[in-house]
């Protein structure tokens, strides 16, 4: 089997005409698929037709439900169109000739042979523009379990290319310190937790001197080629950071699959599209920065828990260029529980709303291109699409209880469904194509997350500080229902409304669209409640098993301690 060094020597050196690598072609081809472009165009057409239908004065119903529908659909339609536009721009390939030339000259073969390091690629010094570069790898930790940290640190130390690996421990754990020493990594601990993760990284920057630095969350295990695939981009002096996707390896529950699939389209199609507008932003992990770029904006932005997007915005306003590559170079964990998902989404949404309310990208004060302004506006307002379902959820009850209808339809139900399908069904078809099949978990989470995003908006408006939480952090069992009472109350309300709707429609002699709409919403919320109940049941069983194990260990320890004095006494007599 050929070693990494063998491949380095055997593979032909690239020339100026060889500007596309075999590994980069699938990325571009997937984004430029004719089938995908056709679906995007059809979906965009469906969105516009549905918008015209809603705006037709002849179709306007009672002002309250109509206003609610128009507000919600305006947010959804606007974001859908901008997303379609970004996806259609995702064929841009950031790997240019400068990248390939730099990657070819990344290592000095003579030096490797001289140092007899052919079988130690982690010791190969890396060069850019004929100059050696120093790279620091930061692994941020805050209470994760030791096994998780061990996997990440072990993989980080073994990455190809000479680098120093640091464990930045905000959990201040002696066990983590000892583990880092055991695995060959350095350890940094600070006295306070000010600035959360951003403060942790900034503290490490004050103690290290690398030209570039990688940031990895404790649960993202990097591949050996991480540096090999990212460092060459910095041959261009205007590149501030290179971001790679978050790919998940724990898609084993409804929550983790839903959260993972929700991110998949973003990382496969939306982020690549943002490359074309120089608006790809950092997502907090699996990223490598140029130190000079971060120094130019005063360090990682620390006044928000969404330090990644804010730092990206500061860099773009300074004129730096950013790069995103849809190549999996690290695999990590997505939230597996209602608690973890709620806390993650609350943190992300609060950061987005903070940009919307305090740093409007459309303001003339912002030194951004028009494309960047639009892309950051989409980012800042994205989580409004998660609040929109709340308004749509309340429309059917208004009709069932008060006979207030959003639309004054002269069309048949079939004709109305045709307009409706042009928007919503095409979105599902597009998601089906990009994800490979229909992912009902995504629909579930998208429909029931409105309490999280509503709370995030309130937090941003009133400047309420959001405590930092680690995705997947282990701890004592807490019922998922402690984090989803609004969803439970809405489920009960919609269930009662469905019963009332059935009784009312039976009296009228026909079933209304409002009843079908309300019953569908009830089923979706009910599915989330059942998912939470199953999660809680598994959690209770696991907690009971852990208590039994603790009791057995305590009992064994007690017997050993009781036996110890007797043994000593017997020995003394002898």
XYZ file of C-alpha atoms in Angstrom:
574
model
C 0.000 0.000 0.000
C 1.381 3.373 -1.024
C 2.202 5.762 1.816
C 1.365 9.469 1.851
C 4.965 10.218 0.893
C 4.824 7.738 -2.001
C 1.743 9.474 -3.409
C 3.429 12.842 -3.004
C 6.356 11.667 -5.130
C 4.495 9.489 -7.652
C 1.596 11.848 -8.509
C 2.484 14.049 -11.500
C 3.178 17.675 -10.716
C 0.396 19.939 -11.929
C 0.952 22.509 -14.636
C -0.775 25.792 -15.356
C -3.269 24.061 -17.625
C -4.271 21.574 -14.905
C -6.377 23.881 -12.771
C -9.033 21.452 -11.575
C -8.246 18.479 -9.384
C -10.207 15.219 -9.522
C -11.403 15.841 -5.981
C -12.767 19.275 -6.829
C -14.819 18.234 -9.854
C -17.621 16.511 -7.933
C -18.117 19.657 -5.837
C -18.633 21.855 -8.891
C -20.636 19.279 -10.820
C -23.095 18.750 -7.964
C -23.734 22.476 -7.663
C -24.077 22.899 -11.446
C -26.292 19.860 -12.026
C -28.792 20.659 -14.846
C -31.503 18.803 -12.926
C -30.897 20.923 -9.834
C -30.918 24.158 -11.850
C -34.186 23.127 -13.531
C -35.818 22.395 -10.171
C -34.579 25.703 -8.763
C -36.069 27.574 -11.747
C -39.391 25.722 -11.400
C -39.469 26.366 -7.660
C -38.701 30.054 -8.227
C -41.518 30.281 -10.784
C -43.880 28.592 -8.340
C -42.909 31.092 -5.647
C -43.665 34.049 -7.915
C -47.015 32.621 -9.064
C -48.045 32.006 -5.448
C -47.006 35.563 -4.517
C -49.178 37.014 -7.311
C -52.084 34.876 -6.097
C -51.736 36.186 -2.545
C -51.478 39.821 -3.677
C -54.555 39.649 -5.901
C -57.092 42.020 -4.231
C -59.949 39.793 -5.373
C -58.627 36.996 -3.154
C -58.288 39.081 0.009
C -60.341 37.856 2.978
C -60.817 39.195 6.514
C -58.075 41.667 7.408
C -56.687 39.936 10.543
C -55.984 36.430 9.183
C -55.085 37.887 5.768
C -52.515 40.200 7.364
C -51.065 37.289 9.339
C -50.797 35.144 6.202
C -49.273 37.977 4.173
C -46.672 38.765 6.842
C -45.638 35.129 7.237
C -45.641 34.370 3.522
C -43.704 37.551 2.697
C -40.884 36.381 4.957
C -40.971 32.841 3.566
C -41.245 33.875 -0.090
C -38.521 36.511 0.192
C -36.074 34.101 1.774
C -36.979 31.330 -0.650
C -36.245 33.539 -3.663
C -32.937 34.760 -2.249
C -31.964 31.176 -1.423
C -32.785 30.071 -4.963
C -30.595 32.884 -6.300
C -27.707 31.838 -4.045
C -28.043 28.150 -4.939
C -27.969 28.982 -8.642
C -24.645 30.762 -8.032
C -23.046 27.767 -6.341
C -21.042 26.516 -9.322
C -18.121 28.815 -8.480
C -14.934 26.836 -7.793
C -12.540 28.670 -5.423
C -9.622 26.395 -6.335
C -7.697 28.447 -8.857
C -4.210 28.129 -10.295
C -2.646 29.853 -7.268
C -4.186 27.198 -5.021
C -2.929 24.266 -7.087
C 0.552 25.738 -7.445
C 0.763 26.344 -3.692
C -0.484 22.845 -2.918
C 2.139 21.329 -5.228
C 4.875 23.255 -3.420
C 3.464 22.845 0.083
C 6.248 20.477 1.208
C 9.978 20.321 0.569
C 10.704 16.745 -0.530
C 14.443 17.185 0.001
C 13.869 18.305 3.571
C 11.534 15.367 4.263
C 14.116 12.869 2.996
C 16.947 14.599 4.864
C 14.981 14.404 8.137
C 13.957 10.798 7.420
C 10.348 11.835 7.972
C 8.826 9.960 5.039
C 6.460 8.082 7.381
C 5.704 11.054 9.645
C 3.573 13.440 7.550
C 2.569 15.297 10.727
C 6.187 16.517 10.913
C 6.436 17.879 7.370
C 7.044 21.613 7.399
C 4.622 23.534 5.179
C 5.640 26.335 2.823
C 3.705 29.150 1.135
C 5.392 31.223 -1.534
C 8.667 29.472 -0.628
C 8.434 30.619 3.028
C 7.826 28.254 5.968
C 4.579 28.837 7.863
C 3.701 28.112 11.473
C 0.240 26.723 12.213
C -1.568 26.420 15.542
C -4.552 24.141 16.028
C -6.992 25.175 18.765
C -9.423 22.638 20.214
C -11.970 24.452 22.378
C -13.406 22.458 25.277
C -16.002 23.265 27.906
C -17.101 20.205 29.856
C -17.216 17.582 27.100
C -16.513 14.006 28.121
C -12.939 12.726 27.935
C -13.587 10.151 25.213
C -14.893 12.860 22.874
C -11.903 15.099 23.535
C -9.497 12.179 23.155
C -10.734 11.379 19.630
C -10.449 14.965 18.469
C -7.039 15.654 20.003
C -5.596 12.376 18.705
C -6.761 13.166 15.167
C -5.616 16.803 15.366
C -2.094 15.873 16.462
C -1.865 13.424 13.533
C -2.917 15.893 10.814
C -0.458 16.124 7.921
C 1.784 19.155 8.036
C 3.865 20.442 10.952
C 1.701 22.220 13.503
C 1.201 22.714 17.235
C -2.015 21.442 18.802
C -3.486 23.269 21.798
C -6.389 22.234 24.011
C -8.150 25.412 25.164
C -9.957 24.227 28.270
C -12.616 26.579 29.617
C -13.841 23.690 31.749
C -10.601 23.944 33.773
C -10.325 20.182 34.185
C -7.153 18.518 35.457
C -8.207 15.336 33.654
C -8.321 17.204 30.332
C -4.902 18.723 31.115
C -3.415 15.280 31.743
C -5.075 13.877 28.623
C -3.570 16.632 26.464
C -0.094 15.899 27.808
C -0.582 12.187 27.231
C -1.594 12.736 23.581
C 1.199 15.174 22.755
C -0.868 18.361 22.728
C -0.300 21.560 24.653
C -2.777 22.817 27.221
C -4.103 26.311 27.896
C -6.377 27.243 30.777
C -7.583 30.735 31.653
C -8.829 32.084 34.957
C -12.196 33.360 33.734
C -14.738 32.475 31.058
C -15.309 36.007 29.778
C -16.303 36.121 26.136
C -17.177 32.398 26.113
C -15.636 30.588 23.121
C -14.448 33.812 21.459
C -12.686 34.855 24.657
C -11.110 31.411 24.894
C -9.655 31.673 21.378
C -8.518 35.284 21.878
C -6.711 34.272 25.075
C -4.872 31.528 23.168
C -3.946 34.022 20.430
C -2.244 36.180 23.058
C -0.013 33.236 24.020
C 0.840 31.754 20.611
C 2.489 33.101 17.468
C 1.392 30.942 14.514
C 0.855 32.563 11.105
C -2.423 30.625 10.816
C -4.681 28.945 13.339
C -7.356 26.269 13.099
C -10.417 26.245 15.357
C -12.054 22.897 16.115
C -14.883 22.196 18.515
C -14.094 19.341 20.885
C -16.543 17.011 19.117
C -15.282 17.558 15.549
C -12.642 15.013 14.560
C -10.441 16.321 11.718
C -9.224 14.202 8.827
C -5.440 13.887 8.259
C -5.659 16.044 5.106
C -7.303 19.055 6.754
C -4.263 21.334 6.476
C -3.230 19.955 3.077
C -6.610 20.973 1.607
C -6.941 24.382 3.270
C -3.524 26.009 3.746
C -2.798 26.477 -0.008
C -5.683 28.963 -0.299
C -3.604 31.402 1.751
C -1.180 31.766 -1.145
C -3.547 34.620 -2.007
C -2.706 37.360 0.460
C -6.288 38.638 0.749
C -7.799 35.389 2.106
C -8.832 35.742 5.765
C -10.130 32.229 6.445
C -11.056 28.955 4.796
C -14.241 27.333 6.082
C -15.142 23.660 5.609
C -18.561 22.084 6.253
C -19.939 20.659 9.438
C -20.539 16.992 8.639
C -22.255 14.868 11.261
C -21.668 11.266 12.228
C -24.388 10.815 14.860
C -27.589 10.883 12.793
C -29.240 8.295 15.038
C -32.280 10.073 16.492
C -35.176 12.150 15.180
C -33.630 15.339 16.582
C -30.105 14.663 15.306
C -31.341 13.665 11.844
C -33.616 16.687 11.592
C -30.913 19.093 12.786
C -28.312 17.466 10.525
C -30.448 17.422 7.397
C -31.467 21.054 7.995
C -27.792 21.988 7.732
C -26.988 19.703 4.785
C -28.515 21.899 2.061
C -26.843 24.973 3.551
C -23.391 23.393 3.473
C -23.772 21.677 0.105
C -25.435 24.443 -1.912
C -25.931 27.755 -0.077
C -22.441 28.314 1.335
C -20.800 27.446 -2.033
C -23.087 30.006 -3.659
C -21.935 32.662 -1.214
C -18.370 32.146 -2.492
C -19.324 33.934 -5.692
C -20.279 37.050 -3.707
C -17.346 36.875 -1.246
C -19.904 36.386 1.531
C -19.151 32.879 2.836
C -19.100 33.114 6.603
C -17.404 31.208 9.396
C -19.470 28.637 11.317
C -17.219 28.435 14.389
C -15.447 25.135 13.804
C -13.561 23.291 11.032
C -12.060 26.607 9.968
C -8.531 27.964 9.522
C -7.761 31.701 9.912
C -4.956 33.962 8.845
C -3.728 35.523 12.081
C -3.022 38.894 10.450
C -6.660 39.107 9.299
C -8.010 38.458 12.792
C -5.544 40.941 14.267
C -6.833 43.567 11.828
C -10.331 43.384 13.363
C -9.160 43.200 16.976
C -9.524 39.441 17.442
C -12.489 37.085 17.334
C -15.679 39.083 17.976
C -16.596 38.479 21.633
C -19.706 40.609 22.248
C -22.054 37.937 20.908
C -22.465 34.194 21.358
C -22.567 33.954 17.536
C -18.958 35.082 17.319
C -18.453 33.234 14.029
C -20.882 35.233 11.871
C -19.972 38.516 13.549
C -16.243 37.936 12.970
C -16.941 37.137 9.317
C -18.910 40.355 8.952
C -16.086 42.400 10.497
C -13.565 40.809 8.131
C -15.676 41.463 5.048
C -16.133 45.086 6.083
C -12.334 45.330 6.253
C -12.074 44.096 2.664
C -10.817 40.573 3.345
C -11.811 37.641 1.153
C -13.184 34.390 2.546
C -13.313 30.904 1.052
C -15.685 28.006 1.610
C -15.026 24.519 0.249
C -17.774 21.838 0.440
C -15.215 19.116 1.215
C -15.702 17.162 4.421
C -12.493 17.544 6.437
C -13.896 16.961 9.943
C -16.798 14.913 11.316
C -18.653 15.853 14.478
C -21.893 15.705 16.424
C -25.208 17.440 15.886
C -27.699 17.886 18.774
C -29.319 14.609 19.787
C -31.838 15.851 22.347
C -34.568 18.464 22.554
C -32.496 20.298 25.170
C -29.331 20.417 23.046
C -31.230 21.435 19.909
C -33.140 24.172 21.739
C -30.004 25.695 23.249
C -28.061 25.548 19.978
C -30.821 27.158 17.920
C -31.450 29.778 20.597
C -27.791 30.810 20.527
C -27.582 30.892 16.725
C -30.857 32.780 16.283
C -30.022 35.352 18.951
C -26.762 36.156 17.155
C -28.544 36.583 13.831
C -31.195 38.879 15.291
C -28.456 40.933 16.995
C -26.993 41.698 13.562
C -30.452 42.593 12.229
C -31.197 44.986 15.117
C -27.794 46.512 15.888
C -25.675 46.214 12.719
C -28.056 46.373 9.767
C -26.067 45.181 6.725
C -28.142 47.408 4.438
C -27.024 50.564 6.246
C -24.862 52.918 4.131
C -22.370 52.875 7.008
C -21.410 49.292 6.212
C -18.416 48.893 3.904
C -19.886 45.980 2.004
C -20.708 45.274 -1.621
C -24.390 45.092 -2.561
C -24.131 41.308 -2.883
C -22.622 41.079 0.599
C -25.332 43.350 2.009
C -28.046 41.067 0.638
C -26.340 37.887 1.822
C -25.819 39.194 5.356
C -29.403 40.481 5.438
C -30.544 36.954 4.614
C -28.332 35.633 7.423
C -29.548 38.223 9.938
C -33.228 37.656 9.169
C -33.092 33.923 8.446
C -34.655 32.878 11.733
C -37.738 35.001 11.028
C -38.666 32.084 8.755
C -38.838 30.022 11.932
C -41.302 32.468 13.534
C -43.550 32.589 10.449
C -45.108 29.146 11.204
C -46.471 30.616 14.456
C -48.622 33.084 12.487
C -49.771 30.404 10.054
C -50.592 28.109 12.973
C -53.090 30.639 14.357
C -54.993 31.230 11.099
C -57.179 28.051 11.067
C -58.405 28.575 14.665
C -59.540 32.093 13.689
C -61.752 30.560 11.004
C -62.968 27.684 13.145
C -63.887 29.837 16.165
C -64.732 33.220 14.592
C -65.406 32.480 10.892
C -62.541 34.803 9.913
C -61.010 33.605 6.639
C -57.654 34.748 5.212
C -58.697 34.392 1.570
C -61.976 35.204 -0.150
C -61.763 32.395 -2.622
C -63.883 32.257 -5.730
C -61.674 29.420 -6.948
C -62.320 25.769 -6.378
C -60.312 23.920 -3.752
C -58.376 22.171 -6.518
C -57.380 25.455 -8.148
C -56.316 26.876 -4.786
C -54.196 23.789 -4.130
C -52.505 24.290 -7.486
C -51.296 27.755 -6.451
C -50.353 26.487 -3.005
C -48.441 23.545 -4.456
C -46.465 25.870 -6.694
C -44.723 27.158 -3.572
C -44.797 24.500 -0.878
C -44.812 21.267 -2.884
C -41.960 22.503 -5.085
C -39.959 23.315 -1.948
C -40.470 19.727 -0.791
C -39.504 18.369 -4.229
C -36.345 20.479 -4.204
C -35.468 19.306 -0.693
C -36.172 15.708 -1.767
C -33.703 16.082 -4.641
C -30.923 17.756 -2.662
C -31.200 15.422 0.354
C -31.786 12.231 -1.621
C -35.241 11.502 -0.162
C -38.054 13.099 1.798
C -36.731 13.953 5.272
C -39.813 14.315 7.456
C -37.585 15.134 10.439
C -36.698 18.456 8.789
C -40.385 19.341 8.314
C -41.030 18.410 11.938
C -38.304 20.624 13.419
C -38.980 23.502 11.028
C -42.654 23.542 12.058
C -42.216 23.338 15.833
C -39.192 25.562 16.505
C -41.098 28.879 16.546
C -40.988 29.228 20.378
C -37.169 29.039 20.245
C -36.858 31.740 17.600
C -39.484 33.956 19.224
C -37.542 33.835 22.476
C -34.315 34.586 20.588
C -35.903 37.674 19.024
C -37.025 38.880 22.461
C -33.505 38.250 23.815
C -31.994 40.305 21.003
C -34.480 43.169 21.396
C -33.935 43.475 25.153
C -30.200 42.680 24.973
C -30.640 39.702 27.254
C -27.408 37.767 27.585
C -27.616 34.180 26.370
C -25.603 31.711 28.419
C -23.118 29.639 26.436
C -23.990 25.957 26.028
C -21.934 23.266 24.324
C -23.690 21.145 21.716
C -23.882 17.598 23.004
C -22.499 18.455 26.439
C -23.052 15.627 28.870
C -24.760 16.188 32.176
C -27.557 15.153 34.497
C -30.789 13.944 32.903
C -33.393 16.638 32.336
C -36.795 15.997 30.836
C -37.169 17.296 27.270
C -40.556 18.710 28.285
C -38.718 21.266 30.444
C -37.606 22.883 27.164
C -40.762 22.595 25.064
C -43.782 23.579 27.131
C -44.942 26.134 24.511
C -45.109 23.333 21.926
C -47.086 21.140 24.344
C -49.576 23.940 25.067
C -49.997 24.639 21.361
C -50.568 20.943 20.710
C -53.344 20.793 23.320
C -54.918 23.972 21.928
C -54.819 22.725 18.328
C -56.152 19.315 19.349
C -59.169 20.915 21.036
C -59.597 23.202 18.010
C -59.615 20.175 15.701
C -62.343 18.559 17.793
C -64.386 21.767 17.621
C -63.742 21.968 13.871
C -64.978 18.412 13.302
C -68.129 19.083 15.315
C -68.749 22.330 13.421
C -68.161 20.806 9.971
C -70.426 17.852 10.750
C -73.151 20.354 11.569
C -72.517 22.190 8.280
C -72.445 18.986 6.257
C -68.964 19.481 4.727
C -65.310 19.481 5.800
C -63.528 22.813 5.507
C -59.986 23.621 4.446
C -59.420 25.229 7.854
C -60.097 21.905 9.576
C -57.684 20.033 7.292
C -55.026 22.717 7.858
C -55.505 22.681 11.627
C -55.516 18.880 11.821
C -52.245 18.747 9.873
C -50.622 21.201 12.291
C -51.932 19.133 15.203
C -50.371 15.975 13.791
C -47.000 17.676 13.306
C -46.923 19.063 16.848
C -48.175 15.723 18.141
C -45.286 14.012 16.388
C -42.864 16.302 18.202
C -44.545 15.585 21.552
C -44.300 11.824 20.919
C -40.629 12.224 19.926
C -39.962 14.083 23.179
C -41.829 11.453 25.202
C -39.715 8.664 23.695
C -36.546 10.648 24.336
C -37.607 11.244 27.935
C -38.387 7.557 28.414
C -34.931 6.561 27.177
C -33.368 9.236 29.370
C -35.168 8.028 32.489
C -34.108 4.427 31.854
C -30.494 5.524 31.330
C -30.564 7.636 34.512
C -32.002 4.734 36.516
C -29.340 2.379 35.157
C -26.613 4.886 36.077
C -27.975 5.217 39.623
C -27.972 1.436 39.984
C -24.353 1.287 38.799
C -23.399 4.031 41.261
C -25.152 2.172 44.064
C -23.300 -1.043 43.235
C -19.970 0.793 43.122
C -20.696 2.455 46.469
C -21.698 -0.877 47.979
C -18.507 -2.537 46.730
C -16.366 0.329 48.011
C -18.083 0.147 51.395
C -17.429 -3.586 51.739
C -13.772 -3.090 50.815
C -13.364 -0.342 53.394
C -15.071 -2.443 56.060
C -12.803 -5.378 55.319
C -9.600 -3.332 55.384
C -9.304 -2.806 59.190
C -10.011 -6.487 59.839
C -7.211 -7.540 57.499
C -4.829 -5.136 59.161
C -5.712 -6.418 62.612
C -5.211 -10.019 61.603
C -1.872 -9.152 60.094
C -0.847 -7.376 63.301
C -1.664 -10.366 65.481
C 0.299 -12.662 63.262
